[in-house]
Coordinates of C-alpha atoms and ligand atoms in Angstrom, one line a residue:
X20 CA 106.9 117.0 79.9
X21 CA 105.4 113.8 79.5
X22 CA 105.6 110.5 81.1
X23 CA 106.8 107.5 79.3
X24 CA 106.4 103.9 80.7
X25 CA 107.8 100.8 79.6
X26 CA 105.2 98.3 78.4
X27 CA 105.9 94.7 78.7
X28 CA 103.7 93.8 75.8
X29 CA 105.4 95.9 73.1
X30 CA 108.5 95.8 75.2
X31 CA 109.0 99.4 74.4
X32 CA 109.0 102.8 76.3
X33 CA 105.7 104.5 75.2
X34 CA 104.3 108.0 76.0
X35 CA 101.6 107.3 78.5
X36 CA 98.1 108.4 77.5
X37 CA 94.8 107.1 79.4
X38 CA 91.8 106.2 77.4
X39 CA 90.0 109.0 78.9
X40 CA 91.9 112.2 79.3
X41 CA 92.8 113.0 82.8
X42 CA 91.8 109.8 84.3
X43 CA 93.8 106.5 84.8
X44 CA 92.2 103.3 85.3
X45 CA 94.7 100.9 86.8
X46 CA 94.7 97.4 88.3
X47 CA 97.4 96.0 90.4
X48 CA 97.5 92.2 91.4
X49 CA 97.0 92.1 95.0
X50 CA 98.4 89.5 97.6
X51 CA 97.3 86.1 98.0
X52 CA 96.2 86.1 101.7
X53 CA 97.2 82.7 103.1
X54 CA 100.1 84.1 104.9
X55 CA 101.5 87.6 105.9
X56 CA 103.0 89.3 103.0
X57 CA 106.9 89.6 103.0
X58 CA 109.1 92.5 102.0
X59 CA 109.4 91.1 98.5
X60 CA 105.7 91.5 98.1
X61 CA 105.9 95.0 99.5
X62 CA 108.4 95.9 96.8
X63 CA 105.7 95.4 94.2
X64 CA 103.1 97.1 96.2
X65 CA 105.3 100.0 97.2
X66 CA 106.3 100.5 93.7
X67 CA 102.8 100.5 92.5
X68 CA 102.0 103.2 95.3
X69 CA 104.9 105.4 93.8
X70 CA 103.3 104.9 90.3
X71 CA 99.9 105.9 91.6
X72 CA 101.3 108.8 93.5
X73 CA 103.3 110.1 90.5
X74 CA 100.2 109.8 88.3
X75 CA 98.5 112.1 90.6
X76 CA 101.4 114.4 90.6
X77 CA 101.1 114.8 87.0
X78 CA 97.5 115.8 87.6
X79 CA 95.7 112.6 86.7
X80 CA 92.8 111.2 88.7
X81 CA 93.5 107.6 89.5
X82 CA 91.0 104.8 89.9
X83 CA 92.9 101.8 91.2
X84 CA 91.7 98.2 92.0
X85 CA 93.8 96.0 94.1
X86 CA 92.3 92.5 94.6
X87 CA 92.8 90.2 97.4
X88 CA 93.2 86.6 96.2
X89 CA 91.2 84.8 99.1
X90 CA 90.6 81.6 97.2
X91 CA 93.2 79.9 95.2
X92 CA 95.3 76.5 95.9
X93 CA 97.4 78.3 98.6
X94 CA 94.6 79.6 100.7
X95 CA 92.6 76.3 100.3
X96 CA 95.7 74.2 101.3
X97 CA 96.2 76.4 104.4
X98 CA 92.6 76.1 105.5
X99 CA 92.7 72.3 104.9
X100 CA 95.9 71.8 106.8
X101 CA 94.5 73.5 109.8
X102 CA 90.9 72.3 109.5
X103 CA 89.3 75.7 109.6
X104 CA 87.3 77.5 106.9
X105 CA 88.6 79.5 104.2
X106 CA 87.6 82.8 106.0
X107 CA 89.4 81.8 109.3
X108 CA 92.6 81.8 107.1
X109 CA 92.2 84.7 105.1
X110 CA 90.4 87.2 107.5
X111 CA 93.2 87.8 109.8
X112 CA 95.9 87.6 107.2
X113 CA 93.9 90.5 105.4
X114 CA 94.1 92.5 108.6
X115 CA 97.8 92.0 109.0
X116 CA 98.1 92.8 105.4
X117 CA 96.3 96.1 105.8
X118 CA 98.2 96.9 109.0
X119 CA 101.4 96.6 107.2
X120 CA 100.0 98.6 104.2
X121 CA 99.4 101.5 106.6
X122 CA 102.7 101.1 108.3
X123 CA 104.6 101.7 105.0
X124 CA 102.2 104.9 104.1
X125 CA 100.7 103.3 101.2
X126 CA 97.6 105.0 99.7
X127 CA 94.4 103.2 99.7
X128 CA 93.2 101.9 96.4
X129 CA 89.8 103.1 95.4
X130 CA 88.8 99.3 95.3
X131 CA 90.2 96.4 97.2
X132 CA 87.8 93.5 96.4
X133 CA 88.0 90.3 97.6
X134 CA 87.7 87.3 95.0
X135 CA 85.2 85.1 97.1
X136 CA 82.7 88.1 96.8
X137 CA 82.9 88.2 92.9
X138 CA 82.3 84.5 91.9
X139 CA 79.0 85.2 90.0
X140 CA 80.9 87.9 87.9
X141 CA 83.6 85.1 87.2
X142 CA 80.8 82.5 86.2
X143 CA 79.4 85.1 83.9
X144 CA 82.8 85.6 82.2
X145 CA 83.3 81.9 81.6
X146 CA 79.8 81.8 80.0
X147 CA 80.8 84.5 77.6
X148 CA 84.1 82.8 76.7
X149 CA 82.1 79.7 76.3
X150 CA 79.5 81.2 74.1
X151 CA 82.6 82.4 71.8
X152 CA 83.8 78.9 71.5
X153 CA 86.9 79.3 73.6
X154 CA 86.3 76.8 76.3
X155 CA 85.5 73.2 76.9
X156 CA 84.1 71.2 79.7
X157 CA 85.4 68.1 81.3
X158 CA 83.9 66.4 84.3
X159 CA 82.6 69.8 85.8
X160 CA 85.7 71.7 85.1
X161 CA 85.9 74.4 82.5
X162 CA 89.2 75.1 80.5
X163 CA 90.3 78.0 78.2
X164 CA 91.3 76.2 74.8
X165 CA 94.5 78.3 74.1
X166 CA 94.9 76.8 70.6
X167 CA 91.5 78.6 69.8
X168 CA 93.0 82.1 70.7
X169 CA 95.7 82.7 68.0
X170 CA 97.2 85.9 69.9
X171 CA 97.9 83.7 72.9
X172 CA 101.2 84.3 74.6
X173 CA 102.3 87.8 73.1
X174 CA 102.9 89.2 76.5
X175 CA 105.2 86.6 77.5
X176 CA 106.9 86.4 74.0
X177 CA 105.8 82.9 73.4
X178 CA 103.1 81.5 71.2
X179 CA 100.5 78.7 72.1
X180 CA 102.9 75.9 70.6
X181 CA 105.7 77.0 72.8
X182 CA 103.8 76.9 76.1
X183 CA 104.5 73.4 76.7
X184 CA 108.4 74.1 76.5
X185 CA 108.2 77.1 78.8
X186 CA 106.0 75.7 81.5
X187 CA 102.4 74.8 82.0
X188 CA 99.8 77.7 81.7
X189 CA 98.6 76.9 85.1
X190 CA 99.4 74.4 87.9
X191 CA 96.4 72.3 87.3
X192 CA 97.9 69.3 85.6
X193 CA 96.1 66.9 87.7
X194 CA 92.9 67.5 85.8
X195 CA 91.6 66.1 82.6
X196 CA 92.5 68.4 79.8
X197 CA 92.3 68.1 76.0
X198 CA 95.6 69.7 75.6
X199 CA 98.1 70.0 78.6
X200 CA 98.8 73.7 77.7
X201 CA 95.3 74.9 78.3
X202 CA 94.5 76.4 81.8
X203 CA 91.4 76.1 84.0
X204 CA 88.6 78.6 84.5
X205 CA 86.5 76.6 86.7
X206 CA 87.6 73.8 88.9
X207 CA 84.7 71.3 89.1
X208 CA 84.1 68.7 91.8
X209 CA 85.2 68.1 95.3
X210 CA 89.0 67.6 94.2
X211 CA 89.8 65.3 97.0
X212 CA 88.1 67.3 99.8
X213 CA 88.7 70.7 98.6
X214 CA 85.0 71.2 98.2
X215 CA 84.8 71.2 102.1
X216 CA 86.3 74.8 102.1
X217 CA 85.6 76.3 98.7
X218 CA 82.5 75.4 96.7
X219 CA 80.1 77.4 94.8
X220 CA 77.2 76.7 92.5
X221 CA 77.6 77.1 88.9
X222 CA 76.1 75.9 85.5
X223 CA 78.8 73.1 85.6
X224 CA 78.1 71.9 89.1
X225 CA 79.7 73.0 92.3
X226 CA 83.4 74.0 92.1
X227 CA 85.6 77.1 92.2
X228 CA 87.1 79.6 90.2
X229 CA 90.7 79.4 88.7
X230 CA 93.0 82.1 90.0
X231 CA 93.6 83.8 86.6
X232 CA 90.1 84.5 86.0
X233 CA 89.7 86.2 89.4
X234 CA 91.6 89.0 88.2
X235 CA 90.1 89.4 84.7
X236 CA 86.7 89.4 86.3
X237 CA 87.4 91.9 89.0
X238 CA 89.2 94.3 86.6
X239 CA 86.5 94.6 84.1
X240 CA 83.7 94.7 86.9
X241 CA 85.2 97.9 88.3
X242 CA 87.4 99.5 85.4
X243 CA 85.5 98.6 82.2
X244 CA 86.8 96.5 79.3
X245 CA 90.0 98.4 78.7
X246 CA 92.1 99.5 81.5
X247 CA 95.1 102.1 81.2
X248 CA 97.6 100.0 83.2
X249 CA 97.7 96.7 84.5
X250 CA 100.6 96.0 87.0
X251 CA 102.4 93.4 89.0
X252 CA 105.6 91.8 89.8
X253 CA 107.6 89.9 86.9
X254 CA 106.4 86.4 88.0
X255 CA 102.9 87.5 87.0
X256 CA 104.1 87.9 83.3
X257 CA 103.5 84.2 82.8
X258 CA 101.2 82.5 83.0
X259 CA 99.2 84.8 85.0
X260 CA 98.9 88.1 82.9
X261 CA 99.3 86.0 79.9
X262 CA 96.1 84.1 80.8
X263 CA 94.3 87.2 82.1
X264 CA 94.8 88.8 78.4
X265 CA 93.4 85.5 76.8
X266 CA 90.3 85.5 79.1
X267 CA 89.5 89.3 78.8
X268 CA 90.3 89.8 75.1
X269 CA 88.7 86.5 74.3
X270 CA 85.4 87.7 75.8
X271 CA 85.3 91.2 74.7
X272 CA 87.4 91.3 71.6
X273 CA 89.1 94.7 72.9
X274 CA 92.6 95.6 74.2
X275 CA 92.4 94.6 77.9
X276 CA 95.1 96.9 79.0
X277 CA 97.1 99.7 77.3
X278 CA 100.1 99.3 79.4
X279 CA 101.5 96.3 81.1
X280 CA 104.1 97.1 83.9
X281 CA 106.2 94.7 85.6
X282 CA 108.5 95.1 88.7
X283 CA 111.5 92.9 89.2
X284 CA 111.9 90.9 92.4
X285 CA 113.6 91.9 95.7
X286 CA 116.6 89.8 96.8
X287 CA 117.7 89.9 100.4
X288 CA 121.4 90.0 100.8
X289 CA 122.0 89.1 97.2
X290 CA 119.8 85.9 97.5
X291 CA 116.3 84.8 96.5
X292 CA 114.0 85.1 99.4
X293 CA 112.9 81.9 100.8
X294 CA 111.7 80.6 104.1
X295 CA 114.4 77.9 104.3
X296 CA 117.0 80.5 104.0
X297 CA 115.4 82.6 106.7
X298 CA 115.6 85.6 104.7
X299 CA 111.8 86.0 104.2
X300 CA 111.3 89.1 106.4
X301 CA 107.8 90.9 107.2
X302 CA 107.5 94.4 108.0
X303 CA 106.7 93.8 111.8
X304 CA 109.9 91.7 111.7
X305 CA 112.0 94.5 110.6
X306 CA 110.2 97.4 112.8
X307 CA 110.7 94.9 115.9
X308 CA 114.4 95.3 115.1
X309 CA 114.2 98.8 115.6
X310 CA 114.0 99.8 111.6
X311 CA 111.8 102.6 111.0
X312 CA 109.1 102.3 108.4
X313 CA 110.3 105.5 106.6
X314 CA 113.7 103.7 106.0
X315 CA 112.0 100.6 104.7
X316 CA 109.8 102.4 102.4
X317 CA 112.9 104.4 101.1
X318 CA 114.8 101.4 100.6
X319 CA 112.0 99.6 98.7
X320 CA 111.8 102.6 96.4
X321 CA 115.3 103.3 95.8
X322 CA 116.1 101.2 92.9
X323 CA 114.5 101.3 89.5
X324 CA 111.6 98.9 89.3
X325 CA 112.8 97.2 86.3
X326 CA 116.0 96.0 87.9
X327 CA 116.3 93.5 90.8
X328 CA 116.7 95.3 94.2
X329 CA 119.0 93.7 96.8
X330 CA 117.7 94.4 100.4
X331 CA 120.6 94.6 102.9
X332 CA 120.6 95.7 106.5
X333 CA 123.4 98.1 105.5
X334 CA 121.4 99.5 102.7
X335 CA 118.5 99.9 105.3
X336 CA 120.7 101.8 107.5
X337 CA 121.9 104.0 104.4
X338 CA 118.2 104.6 103.7
X339 CA 117.5 105.7 107.4
X340 CA 120.5 108.2 107.1
X341 CA 119.1 109.4 103.7
X342 CA 115.5 110.1 105.3
X343 CA 117.1 111.8 108.3
X344 CA 119.2 114.1 106.2
X345 CA 116.3 115.2 104.2
X346 CA 114.1 115.6 107.4
X347 CA 116.9 117.7 108.9
X348 CA 117.2 119.6 106.1
X349 CA 113.5 120.6 105.8
X350 CA 113.7 121.3 109.5
X351 CA 116.6 123.8 108.8
X352 CA 114.7 125.3 106.0
X353 CA 111.6 125.9 107.9
X354 CA 113.5 127.5 110.7
X355 CA 115.4 129.7 108.0
X356 CA 111.9 130.8 106.7
X357 CA 110.7 131.7 110.1
X358 CA 113.7 133.7 110.9
X359 CA 113.4 135.5 107.6
X360 CA 116.7 134.1 106.3
X361 CA 115.3 132.7 103.1
X362 CA 114.0 136.2 102.3
X363 CA 117.4 138.0 102.1
X364 CA 118.3 140.1 99.2
X365 CA 121.8 138.2 98.6
X366 CA 122.7 137.4 95.1
X367 CA 122.0 133.7 95.5
X368 CA 118.4 133.0 94.8
X369 CA 117.5 129.6 95.9
X370 CA 114.2 129.8 93.8
X371 CA 116.2 129.2 90.6
X372 CA 117.8 126.3 92.1
X373 CA 114.5 124.9 93.4
X374 CA 112.9 125.3 90.0
X375 CA 115.8 123.4 88.1
X376 CA 115.6 120.6 90.7
X377 CA 112.0 120.2 90.3
X378 CA 112.4 120.1 86.6
X379 CA 115.2 117.4 87.0
X380 CA 112.9 115.5 89.4
X381 CA 110.1 115.4 87.0
X382 CA 112.3 114.6 84.0
X383 CA 113.6 111.7 85.7
X384 CA 110.4 110.3 86.9
X385 CA 108.8 110.9 83.4
X386 CA 111.6 108.6 82.1
X387 CA 109.8 105.3 83.1
X388 CA 110.0 106.3 87.0
X389 CA 113.7 106.7 87.0
X390 CA 113.9 106.9 90.8
X391 CA 117.9 107.0 91.2
X392 CA 118.0 110.1 89.0
X393 CA 115.1 111.7 90.9
X394 CA 116.5 111.2 94.3
X395 CA 119.8 112.6 93.1
X396 CA 118.1 115.7 91.9
X397 CA 116.4 116.0 95.5
X398 CA 119.8 115.2 97.3
X399 CA 121.7 117.6 94.9
X400 CA 119.1 120.4 95.9
X401 CA 119.7 119.6 99.6
X402 CA 123.5 119.9 99.2
X403 CA 123.4 123.1 97.2
X404 CA 120.9 124.8 99.4
X405 CA 122.4 123.8 102.6
X406 CA 125.8 125.6 101.4
X407 CA 123.6 128.5 100.3
X408 CA 121.8 128.8 103.5
X409 CA 125.3 128.9 105.4
X410 CA 126.0 132.3 104.0
X411 CA 125.0 134.9 106.8
X412 CA 123.3 138.1 106.5
X413 CA 123.4 140.6 104.7
X414 CA 124.2 138.4 102.0
X415 CA 121.4 135.9 102.8
X416 CA 119.8 134.1 100.0
X417 CA 116.1 134.4 98.8
X418 CA 113.7 131.8 97.7
X419 CA 113.8 129.3 100.5
X420 CA 109.9 128.8 100.4
X421 CA 110.5 127.7 96.7
X422 CA 112.9 124.9 98.0
X423 CA 110.4 123.9 100.7
X424 CA 107.7 123.7 98.1
X425 CA 109.9 121.4 96.1
X426 CA 110.8 119.1 99.1
X427 CA 107.1 119.1 99.8
X428 CA 106.2 118.1 96.2
X429 CA 108.8 115.4 96.2
X430 CA 107.4 113.9 99.3
X431 CA 103.8 113.6 97.9
X432 CA 105.4 111.2 95.6
X433 CA 108.0 109.4 97.7
X434 CA 106.0 109.7 100.9
X435 CA 109.0 109.1 103.2
X436 CA 109.0 112.4 105.1
X437 CA 105.3 111.9 106.0
X438 CA 106.2 108.7 107.5
X439 CA 109.3 110.1 109.2
X440 CA 107.0 113.0 110.6
X441 CA 104.8 110.2 112.2
X442 CA 107.8 108.5 113.8
X443 CA 109.2 111.7 115.2
X444 CA 105.8 112.5 116.8
X445 CA 105.4 108.8 118.3
X446 CA 109.0 109.3 119.7
X447 CA 108.3 112.7 120.9
X448 CA 105.2 111.2 122.9
X449 CA 107.4 108.8 124.5
X450 CA 109.9 111.4 125.5
X451 CA 107.1 113.7 126.8
X452 CA 105.9 110.8 129.2
X453 CA 109.4 110.2 130.4
X454 CA 110.1 114.0 130.8
X455 CA 106.9 114.2 132.9
X456 CA 107.9 111.6 135.1
X457 CA 111.4 112.8 135.6
X458 CA 110.1 116.4 136.4
X459 CA 108.0 114.8 139.2
X460 CA 111.1 113.2 140.6
X461 CA 112.8 116.3 140.5
X462 CA 110.1 118.2 142.4
X463 CA 110.3 115.5 145.1
X464 CA 114.1 115.9 145.4
X465 CA 113.7 119.6 145.7
X466 CA 110.8 119.1 148.4
X467 CA 113.4 117.1 150.2
X468 CA 116.2 119.8 149.6
X469 CA 118.3 117.2 147.7
X470 CA 119.5 119.9 145.4
X471 CA 122.3 118.1 143.8
X472 CA 119.9 115.4 142.7
X473 CA 117.4 118.1 141.3
X474 CA 120.2 119.5 139.2
X475 CA 121.2 116.1 138.0
X476 CA 117.8 115.3 136.9
X477 CA 117.6 118.6 135.0
X478 CA 120.8 117.9 133.2
X479 CA 119.5 114.7 132.3
X480 CA 116.4 116.2 130.7
X481 CA 118.5 118.8 128.7
X482 CA 120.7 116.1 127.6
X483 CA 117.7 114.6 125.9
X484 CA 116.6 117.8 124.2
X485 CA 114.0 118.7 126.7
X486 CA 113.8 122.5 127.5
X487 CA 113.0 123.0 131.2
X488 CA 111.7 126.2 132.4
X489 CA 110.8 127.0 136.1
X490 CA 107.8 129.4 136.4
X491 CA 106.2 130.6 139.6
X492 CA 104.3 127.5 140.3
X493 CA 104.5 125.5 137.0
X494 CA 107.4 123.9 135.4
X495 CA 107.2 124.4 131.5
X496 CA 108.7 121.4 129.2
X497 CA 109.3 121.7 125.7
X498 CA 109.7 118.3 123.9
X499 CA 110.0 118.8 120.2
X500 CA 106.7 120.5 118.9
X501 CA 105.0 119.5 122.5
X502 CA 104.6 121.9 125.4
X503 CA 103.8 120.5 128.7
X504 CA 103.1 122.1 132.0
X505 CA 103.8 120.3 135.4
X506 CA 102.5 121.8 138.6
X507 CA 105.1 122.6 141.1
X508 CA 105.2 121.2 144.7
X509 CA 104.5 124.4 146.8
X510 CA 106.9 124.8 149.5
Ligands
AMP882 P1 101.3 86.9 95.7 O1 100.9 87.1 97.2 O2 102.4 85.7 95.7 O3 100.2 86.7 94.7 O4 102.3 88.1 95.3 C1 101.7 89.3 95.4 C2 102.8 90.2 94.6 O5 104.0 90.2 95.1 C3 102.8 90.0 93.3 O6 102.7 91.1 92.5 C4 104.3 89.2 93.0 O7 104.9 89.4 91.7 C5 104.9 90.1 94.1 N1 106.1 89.5 94.5 C6 106.2 88.2 95.1 N2 107.7 87.9 95.4 C7 108.3 89.0 95.3 C8 109.8 89.3 95.4 N3 110.5 88.5 95.9 N4 110.1 90.5 95.0 C9 109.2 91.5 94.5 N5 107.9 91.2 94.2 C10 107.5 90.0 94.5
ZN883 ZN1 96.2 89.0 89.1

């Protein structure tokens, strides 16, 4: 089975083939670190994680670069507004970003470069573009002349002449350009005090790089002149990715990326996210309300990436139930295997069912990452296998291990059960602490001959799933996967 992905440049589903067999070079546009990322940003990042994991599932080795935009208009504006340095704004935001990244169980890309550490490479790229006659300089700023790059705008489906009607190619209209459609590569001078927080030396005097240039330079630095996949949210299509293509292909004369992938936006309760609507949630805001990371991850992954996803609290609860169902099913499957149920000789062979479901899962994901179909293959397996497992000996089914293997393979891609396991372990730990304290209370009650109270405490422990066994001079507690021994008070 082979993977097909929708390429925004050719607007077609195309069979995926990396330049180098077996190895994928992928660049994903990272966050602008002026403020904590919201769940909309994380829809893009979680989907990119799914893509990465699925490529690995297909047997590819993946080398991914995700940049951190730590110098641009927004980071500079934040530093100036607070009267601090750029790093004082971006360092803590990067910390928060990586914390949220781990909360959602996202795999770490091979390279996570900060733009401010790559300015010399950006300057070199401008020099190459200048040598090729694609730039001009005005008062210390350097612009890309899109009129001299005939292929300009193919990704966005527009040509250079149309740019003016679609919008500016960058938000830098305050600068002195030959043609208002051009975009800036190097912003020279002090720009009304910006120089105090962001200034680098260059052949054109002090200044700082343009945002689009950052991604072209870092992508080519780590991954070479032709990438296999370049991905981001739809809002990156124009002007950001359009300008990245112009800069990179203008400099190398080679295809910059074989595939351009774009994820649609996340809406919250049916509306565009915005600070004024108060619907711009961050990951810790959701976890503080008691929502599990596994449920958030499931919800962010649950719709096809090329359609808008509507985030609702009802949906989040439905996601939590779906993850629990899967988690319970896997627990049941493991118990059945341990008890030898899955190795019966009944007519029903779960192995056949497992094989069919795995094929359906892979066929769905191969079809441009059709997650809804993939999830329905997995939940179909859960439903059917549950029914089959209900059959008692001597007609117990065989092949339970094969089902477990499919569930594990599924989760290497979706990563929701792995998160759920961590959540259960964390919950167990809290319960262990509580149980330990209650057993101490019970011992004291017994020492005081308050037997009714001691029995009530035991009932309370058992009601929360804690198994209590009194041994000669110890009490053994079993809480989930933990066993705890508490000394008894000698009498
Ligand atoms: P930014 O930090 O603004 O540069 O955005 C980082 C990533 O998040 C980009 O790939 C954006 O396309 C993506 N993004 C921003 N807003 C949303 C949204 N509401 N839904 C999905 N992705 C978004
Ligand atoms: Zn980018």
